Structures are given as structure tokens and as C-alpha cells.
Amino acid sequence: MATIFSRIIAGEIPCYKVAENDRFFAFLDINPLKEGHTLVVPKQETDYLFDLDDEQLGQMMIFAKEVAAKIKREIPCNRVAVVVLGLEVPHAHIHLIPIESENDVDFHREKVKLTPEEFKNIAKKLSR
């Protein structure tokens, strides 16, 4: 069965898309730690990030770098954190999180609540 991320990429499940190319897809996390929290995934369904071959992994990081630059430009933050956890969905993914301090990357803290309109506005800013 396809992962939730594969279903998002296929358009079966709606998302707030930020960027896409022929190999990778970026969209807003619907349970964000901070406004602008984005997920970057390969279109090829692969369970674990380090199961990607070296070329794919390198290209994914370059794609993530481009998305992170947009986040840094559009969302007030000190840095954009790169987090790889990989247990919640069996599809390789990278979290890009705008942060002011390391405390902003605590996945146990309460998530930011955003309206659909706020998500749309953020995605629009980041997709420029």
C-alpha cells in the first residue's frame, strides 16, 4: 500500500505544496512546530533516507537547500533546521523548520495551530 506521502504526491490527498521537480516534492507539515515547517520527500517511495543511493541523496539535499533558502527568505527566523527522524511514516523525508533556537525543534512541544487560509498563504509565499 502506498504511503501517505506517495498519496500526497499523487494528488490523492490534498496538501500545501511548496516546491516540486521530477524527483522530489516539498509541502507544509500539517502539524508544524513553527510556521513554515516543511517536509521534503523523494517521489520514489523509499522507507529510509539512507536507503537512497548517493546520487539521489545528494540531489535531495540540494532540493532541500533550495526550499530552505525560500523559508529563510520568507519566514522570520535565525536558521532553518534540518531534522531527519523517519519513524512516523515509512517514506524517507526531511523536516525543514524555521528556528530561533534549538528549543524550536522539540517534537514533544505543542504544535502550531494554523487555519487553512494561513497554510495557503504560507505555501504561496514559499512557492515563489
Coordinates of C-alpha atoms in Angstrom, one line a residue:
M1 CA 0.0 0.0 0.0
A2 CA 1.2 3.5 -0.9
T3 CA 2.5 5.7 2.0
I4 CA 0.6 8.8 2.9
F5 CA 3.4 10.8 1.3
S6 CA 3.1 8.9 -2.0
R7 CA -0.7 9.5 -1.9
I8 CA 0.0 13.3 -1.4
I9 CA 2.4 13.3 -4.3
A10 CA -0.1 11.5 -6.5
G11 CA -2.7 14.2 -5.6
E12 CA -5.0 11.7 -3.8
I13 CA -4.6 13.6 -0.5
P14 CA -4.6 17.4 -0.6
C15 CA -1.5 19.3 0.7
Y16 CA 0.0 22.7 0.7
K17 CA 2.7 22.3 -1.9
V18 CA 5.8 24.4 -1.7
A19 CA 8.1 23.0 -4.4
E20 CA 8.3 20.1 -6.8
N21 CA 10.6 18.8 -9.5
D22 CA 10.8 15.5 -11.3
R23 CA 12.3 13.6 -8.3
F24 CA 11.3 15.5 -5.2
F25 CA 8.3 17.1 -3.5
A26 CA 8.0 19.6 -0.7
F27 CA 4.9 20.5 1.3
L28 CA 3.9 22.1 4.5
D29 CA 3.7 19.9 7.6
I30 CA 0.1 20.0 8.8
N31 CA 1.2 19.6 12.4
P32 CA 4.0 22.2 12.3
L33 CA 6.4 23.0 15.1
K34 CA 6.7 26.5 13.6
E35 CA 5.1 28.4 10.8
G36 CA 6.8 27.3 7.6
H37 CA 7.7 23.8 8.8
T38 CA 8.1 21.9 5.5
L39 CA 8.6 18.3 4.6
V40 CA 10.9 17.3 1.7
V41 CA 10.3 13.8 0.2
P42 CA 11.6 11.8 -2.7
K43 CA 8.9 10.9 -5.2
Q44 CA 10.3 7.4 -5.3
E45 CA 8.9 5.6 -2.3
T46 CA 11.8 4.7 -0.1
D47 CA 11.5 3.8 3.6
Y48 CA 14.7 5.1 5.0
L49 CA 16.6 8.2 3.9
F50 CA 20.0 6.4 3.8
D51 CA 18.5 3.7 1.6
L52 CA 18.6 6.3 -1.2
D53 CA 21.6 5.9 -3.5
D54 CA 24.3 8.5 -3.2
E55 CA 23.1 10.5 -6.2
Q56 CA 19.5 10.6 -5.0
L57 CA 20.5 11.6 -1.5
G58 CA 22.8 14.4 -2.8
Q59 CA 20.1 15.7 -5.2
M60 CA 17.5 15.5 -2.3
M61 CA 19.8 17.7 -0.1
I62 CA 20.3 20.2 -3.0
F63 CA 16.5 20.4 -3.4
A64 CA 16.1 20.8 0.4
K65 CA 18.7 23.5 0.3
E66 CA 16.7 25.4 -2.3
V67 CA 13.5 25.1 -0.2
A68 CA 15.3 26.1 2.9
A69 CA 16.5 29.3 1.2
K70 CA 12.9 30.2 0.4
I71 CA 11.9 29.5 4.0
K72 CA 14.8 31.7 5.3
R73 CA 13.8 34.5 2.9
E74 CA 10.0 34.4 3.6
I75 CA 9.7 33.3 7.3
P76 CA 11.5 35.4 10.0
C77 CA 14.0 33.0 11.6
N78 CA 17.6 32.7 12.7
R79 CA 18.2 29.5 10.8
V80 CA 16.3 26.6 9.1
A81 CA 16.9 23.4 11.0
V82 CA 17.2 20.1 9.1
V83 CA 15.8 17.2 11.0
V84 CA 15.6 13.5 10.0
L85 CA 13.6 11.2 12.2
G86 CA 12.0 8.8 9.8
L87 CA 9.9 6.7 12.1
E88 CA 6.4 8.1 11.8
V89 CA 6.0 7.5 8.0
P90 CA 7.8 4.7 6.1
H91 CA 8.8 7.1 3.4
A92 CA 12.1 9.0 3.5
H93 CA 11.7 12.6 4.5
I94 CA 13.5 15.7 5.8
H95 CA 11.9 18.3 8.1
L96 CA 12.9 21.9 7.4
I97 CA 11.9 24.0 10.4
P98 CA 12.5 27.8 10.7
I99 CA 14.0 28.3 14.2
E100 CA 15.2 30.9 16.6
S101 CA 16.8 28.4 19.0
E102 CA 17.3 24.7 19.3
N103 CA 14.2 24.6 21.6
D104 CA 12.1 25.2 18.5
V105 CA 13.0 21.6 17.3
D106 CA 11.3 19.8 20.2
F107 CA 8.8 17.4 18.6
H108 CA 7.2 16.9 22.0
R109 CA 6.0 20.5 22.3
E110 CA 2.6 21.7 21.3
K111 CA 2.2 22.1 17.6
V112 CA 1.3 25.4 16.0
K113 CA -2.4 25.7 15.0
L114 CA -3.0 27.3 11.6
T115 CA -6.1 27.9 9.6
P116 CA -6.4 26.6 6.1
E117 CA -6.1 30.2 4.9
E118 CA -2.9 30.6 6.8
F119 CA -1.4 27.4 5.4
K120 CA -2.4 28.6 1.9
N121 CA -0.7 32.0 2.4
I122 CA 2.5 30.4 3.7
A123 CA 2.6 27.9 0.8
K124 CA 2.1 30.7 -1.6
K125 CA 5.0 32.7 -0.1
L126 CA 7.3 29.7 -0.2
S127 CA 6.4 28.6 -3.7
R128 CA 7.7 31.8 -5.3

